[in-house]
Amino acid sequence: MAQVDIGLYTPSHAEVDGQIQPVLIPERRWYDALLSGEGDEPIHRWTVKVFQDLESETADTDCWTWTAAHTKDGYGVFHLGGQKAQAHHVLWALEFGSPPAFVYGPNGWERVHLGHQCHDRDKTCVGGPTCLHRACVNPEHLALQSASANVRAGHAGEHERRKTHCPSGHAYAEHGFSYADPSGTTRRYCRPCKSGFRAPQFVGSRKNLAVAA
């Protein structure tokens, strides 16, 4: 559950995770510029950076591929109103309004993501910065998702299970094993990291974990 200063946002309602829920919308200079009456110039600049040809690598899902700058996580970047926006937000916002930052659900306030449903449908894609769907800006492929729903839809668990080494490069087959944390989630455990320089990450809920010899 996120700690949110509600006074910094505009309260509203939006369809998140398929149902109308209370949301908080931040001020965005790029969105104000989009609606400022500058004519078609922003949309023209945006459109020329999009690849909508049948030769697109993701043509089988009708994705619109962003061809200009990307973040290190693989999302398109568009500059508008002196501010950096994620490219897939722009055309979606023109039709549905500025995307909310938080949604209030069963677990309190959660972050909101404009999730790529084209990725969610592609069970062969494990995600990550090289995921081609992250470069998709087709508004028909997007939907507002709470942070928890976005993680579940993004095949994050499958992506983690396919890893063979810990972040420090130790082979799980040689140095690690799996365990269930207090929430019941299965996690990977690395002995060298636990006893070495990454030890601080194992405090708190994991400090009483019984480690096999």
Short mmCIF file of C-alpha atoms in Angstrom, two decimals:
data_model
loop_
_atom_site.label_atom_id
_atom_site.label_comp_id
_atom_site.label_asym_id
_atom_site.label_seq_id
_atom_site.Cartn_x
_atom_site.Cartn_y
_atom_site.Cartn_z
CA MET A 1 0.00 0.00 0.00
CA ALA A 2 1.46 3.35 -1.06
CA GLN A 3 1.63 6.44 1.17
CA VAL A 4 -0.05 9.22 -0.81
CA ASP A 5 -0.39 12.95 -0.17
CA ILE A 6 -3.87 13.30 -1.66
CA GLY A 7 -3.61 17.10 -1.75
CA LEU A 8 -1.11 16.89 -4.59
CA TYR A 9 -3.58 15.18 -6.94
CA THR A 10 -7.00 15.70 -8.52
CA PRO A 11 -9.48 13.04 -7.33
CA SER A 12 -11.58 11.36 -9.99
CA HIS A 13 -12.89 7.95 -11.10
CA ALA A 14 -11.63 5.71 -13.89
CA GLU A 15 -11.84 2.14 -15.11
CA VAL A 16 -8.89 0.32 -13.57
CA ASP A 17 -8.58 -3.48 -13.66
CA GLY A 18 -11.89 -3.54 -15.54
CA GLN A 19 -13.99 -1.67 -12.99
CA ILE A 20 -14.68 1.95 -12.08
CA GLN A 21 -12.63 2.94 -9.02
CA PRO A 22 -11.49 6.14 -7.22
CA VAL A 23 -8.25 7.46 -8.70
CA LEU A 24 -5.81 10.34 -8.21
CA ILE A 25 -4.54 12.28 -11.24
CA PRO A 26 -1.33 14.36 -11.11
CA GLU A 27 -0.69 17.62 -12.95
CA ARG A 28 1.15 16.99 -16.20
CA ARG A 29 2.58 19.78 -18.35
CA TRP A 30 2.68 17.50 -21.36
CA TYR A 31 -1.04 16.79 -21.07
CA ASP A 32 -1.87 20.48 -20.71
CA ALA A 33 0.20 21.20 -23.83
CA LEU A 34 -1.62 18.44 -25.70
CA LEU A 35 -4.93 20.21 -25.04
CA SER A 36 -3.66 23.78 -25.31
CA GLY A 37 -4.92 24.49 -28.81
CA GLU A 38 -1.57 24.14 -30.56
CA GLY A 39 -3.38 22.46 -33.44
CA ASP A 40 -2.21 19.17 -34.92
CA GLU A 41 1.51 19.85 -34.40
CA PRO A 42 2.04 17.59 -31.35
CA ILE A 43 0.11 14.72 -32.89
CA HIS A 44 1.93 15.12 -36.20
CA ARG A 45 5.30 14.92 -34.41
CA TRP A 46 4.09 11.88 -32.50
CA THR A 47 2.70 10.11 -35.58
CA VAL A 48 5.87 10.38 -37.67
CA LYS A 49 7.72 8.47 -34.95
CA VAL A 50 5.35 5.48 -35.18
CA PHE A 51 5.81 2.46 -37.46
CA GLN A 52 2.43 1.06 -38.59
CA ASP A 53 3.53 -1.09 -41.50
CA LEU A 54 2.79 -4.76 -42.11
CA GLU A 55 6.54 -5.39 -41.94
CA SER A 56 6.52 -4.43 -38.23
CA GLU A 57 8.08 -7.07 -35.98
CA THR A 58 4.82 -7.14 -34.01
CA ALA A 59 2.42 -6.90 -36.96
CA ASP A 60 0.73 -10.15 -35.97
CA THR A 61 -0.78 -8.32 -32.98
CA ASP A 62 -1.40 -5.01 -34.81
CA CYS A 63 1.08 -3.20 -32.60
CA TRP A 64 2.18 0.34 -33.48
CA THR A 65 5.94 0.42 -32.89
CA TRP A 66 7.61 3.55 -31.51
CA THR A 67 10.74 4.27 -33.55
CA ALA A 68 12.26 7.24 -31.68
CA ALA A 69 13.94 7.43 -28.24
CA HIS A 70 13.23 4.85 -25.54
CA THR A 71 13.79 4.68 -21.81
CA LYS A 72 16.26 2.12 -20.45
CA ASP A 73 13.20 -0.04 -19.70
CA GLY A 74 12.13 -0.07 -23.35
CA TYR A 75 9.24 2.42 -23.34
CA GLY A 76 8.97 5.17 -25.96
CA VAL A 77 9.76 8.77 -24.98
CA PHE A 78 8.01 11.89 -26.33
CA HIS A 79 8.77 15.51 -25.35
CA LEU A 80 5.82 17.86 -25.05
CA GLY A 81 5.24 21.03 -23.05
CA GLY A 82 8.81 21.01 -21.80
CA GLN A 83 8.24 17.65 -20.16
CA LYS A 84 9.09 14.04 -20.99
CA ALA A 85 6.09 11.74 -21.50
CA GLN A 86 5.89 8.03 -22.18
CA ALA A 87 4.94 7.78 -25.83
CA HIS A 88 2.17 5.20 -25.31
CA HIS A 89 0.42 7.59 -22.90
CA VAL A 90 -0.04 10.41 -25.42
CA LEU A 91 -2.68 9.18 -27.87
CA TRP A 92 -4.44 7.25 -25.10
CA ALA A 93 -4.64 10.46 -23.03
CA LEU A 94 -6.06 12.41 -25.97
CA GLU A 95 -9.07 10.09 -25.99
CA PHE A 96 -9.47 9.14 -22.32
CA GLY A 97 -7.79 11.94 -20.37
CA SER A 98 -4.62 12.19 -18.32
CA PRO A 99 -3.77 8.75 -16.84
CA PRO A 100 -4.21 8.47 -13.06
CA ALA A 101 -1.20 7.88 -10.83
CA PHE A 102 -2.98 5.98 -8.03
CA VAL A 103 -6.11 3.87 -7.61
CA TYR A 104 -7.89 3.07 -4.36
CA GLY A 105 -8.71 -0.62 -4.08
CA PRO A 106 -8.91 -3.41 -1.50
CA ASN A 107 -5.28 -2.84 -0.49
CA GLY A 108 -5.52 0.95 -0.23
CA TRP A 109 -3.77 3.28 -2.67
CA GLU A 110 -1.80 1.51 -5.40
CA ARG A 111 0.21 2.81 -8.32
CA VAL A 112 -1.52 2.73 -11.71
CA HIS A 113 0.15 1.55 -14.92
CA LEU A 114 -1.03 1.92 -18.49
CA GLY A 115 -0.51 -1.73 -19.24
CA HIS A 116 0.12 -3.33 -22.62
CA GLN A 117 -2.58 -5.93 -23.22
CA CYS A 118 -0.74 -7.08 -26.34
CA HIS A 119 2.00 -8.29 -24.02
CA ASP A 120 -0.46 -9.84 -21.59
CA ARG A 121 -1.94 -11.92 -24.44
CA ASP A 122 1.47 -13.07 -25.68
CA LYS A 123 2.30 -15.98 -23.39
CA THR A 124 5.66 -16.50 -25.11
CA CYS A 125 6.99 -13.06 -24.12
CA VAL A 126 8.72 -12.95 -20.74
CA GLY A 127 8.88 -9.15 -20.64
CA GLY A 128 11.82 -7.01 -19.62
CA PRO A 129 13.48 -4.08 -21.43
CA THR A 130 13.77 -6.00 -24.71
CA CYS A 131 10.02 -6.75 -24.86
CA LEU A 132 8.75 -5.44 -28.21
CA HIS A 133 5.33 -4.77 -26.76
CA ARG A 134 6.73 -2.00 -24.56
CA ALA A 135 7.36 -0.01 -27.74
CA CYS A 136 3.71 -0.39 -28.79
CA VAL A 137 1.70 2.87 -28.74
CA ASN A 138 -1.59 1.56 -30.15
CA PRO A 139 -4.24 2.92 -27.71
CA GLU A 140 -6.46 -0.10 -28.39
CA HIS A 141 -3.76 -2.28 -26.83
CA LEU A 142 -3.66 -0.33 -23.56
CA ALA A 143 -5.61 -0.50 -20.31
CA LEU A 144 -5.27 1.01 -16.85
CA GLN A 145 -4.01 -1.57 -14.35
CA SER A 146 -3.19 -1.44 -10.67
CA ALA A 147 0.44 -2.22 -9.87
CA SER A 148 -0.43 -5.69 -8.55
CA ALA A 149 -2.58 -6.54 -11.59
CA ASN A 150 0.14 -5.26 -13.91
CA VAL A 151 2.70 -7.57 -12.34
CA ARG A 152 0.39 -10.59 -12.57
CA ALA A 153 -0.48 -9.86 -16.20
CA GLY A 154 3.14 -9.32 -17.17
CA HIS A 155 4.28 -12.92 -16.62
CA ALA A 156 6.73 -11.70 -13.95
CA GLY A 157 6.62 -15.00 -12.07
CA GLU A 158 7.43 -16.98 -15.20
CA HIS A 159 10.25 -14.56 -16.01
CA GLU A 160 11.77 -15.08 -12.56
CA ARG A 161 11.43 -18.88 -12.73
CA ARG A 162 13.41 -18.97 -15.95
CA LYS A 163 16.42 -17.32 -14.34
CA THR A 164 19.35 -19.67 -13.79
CA HIS A 165 21.60 -17.26 -11.86
CA CYS A 166 21.14 -14.76 -9.02
CA PRO A 167 21.77 -11.00 -9.66
CA SER A 168 25.39 -11.51 -8.54
CA GLY A 169 25.96 -14.29 -11.07
CA HIS A 170 25.85 -17.34 -8.78
CA ALA A 171 24.25 -20.43 -10.35
CA TYR A 172 21.05 -21.35 -8.54
CA ALA A 173 21.60 -25.02 -9.40
CA GLU A 174 24.85 -25.01 -7.43
CA HIS A 175 24.33 -22.41 -4.70
CA GLY A 176 20.60 -21.89 -4.23
CA PHE A 177 17.22 -23.32 -3.43
CA SER A 178 13.59 -22.15 -3.32
CA TYR A 179 11.49 -21.34 -0.28
CA ALA A 180 8.01 -19.98 0.44
CA ASP A 181 8.01 -16.54 2.11
CA PRO A 182 5.38 -15.56 4.74
CA SER A 183 2.89 -14.58 2.01
CA GLY A 184 3.19 -18.02 0.38
CA THR A 185 5.16 -16.74 -2.61
CA THR A 186 7.91 -19.06 -3.84
CA ARG A 187 11.26 -17.28 -4.01
CA ARG A 188 14.79 -18.16 -5.08
CA TYR A 189 17.50 -18.12 -2.39
CA CYS A 190 21.27 -17.77 -2.90
CA ARG A 191 23.65 -18.92 -0.13
CA PRO A 192 26.75 -16.92 -1.23
CA CYS A 193 24.71 -13.70 -1.39
CA LYS A 194 23.16 -14.38 2.00
CA SER A 195 26.55 -14.73 3.64
CA GLY A 196 28.33 -12.10 1.53
CA PHE A 197 28.02 -8.45 0.61
CA ARG A 198 24.32 -8.70 -0.30
CA ALA A 199 23.41 -9.92 3.21
CA PRO A 200 21.44 -6.74 4.21
CA GLN A 201 18.65 -7.64 1.78
CA PHE A 202 17.90 -10.75 3.88
CA VAL A 203 16.93 -8.90 7.08
CA GLY A 204 13.36 -8.38 8.26
CA SER A 205 10.85 -11.03 7.23
CA ARG A 206 13.63 -13.33 6.05
CA LYS A 207 15.91 -13.22 9.06
CA ASN A 208 14.31 -16.30 10.64
CA LEU A 209 14.55 -18.35 7.45
CA ALA A 210 16.06 -21.77 8.12
CA VAL A 211 18.93 -22.12 5.68
CA ALA A 212 19.97 -25.61 4.60
CA ALA A 213 23.59 -26.46 5.25
#
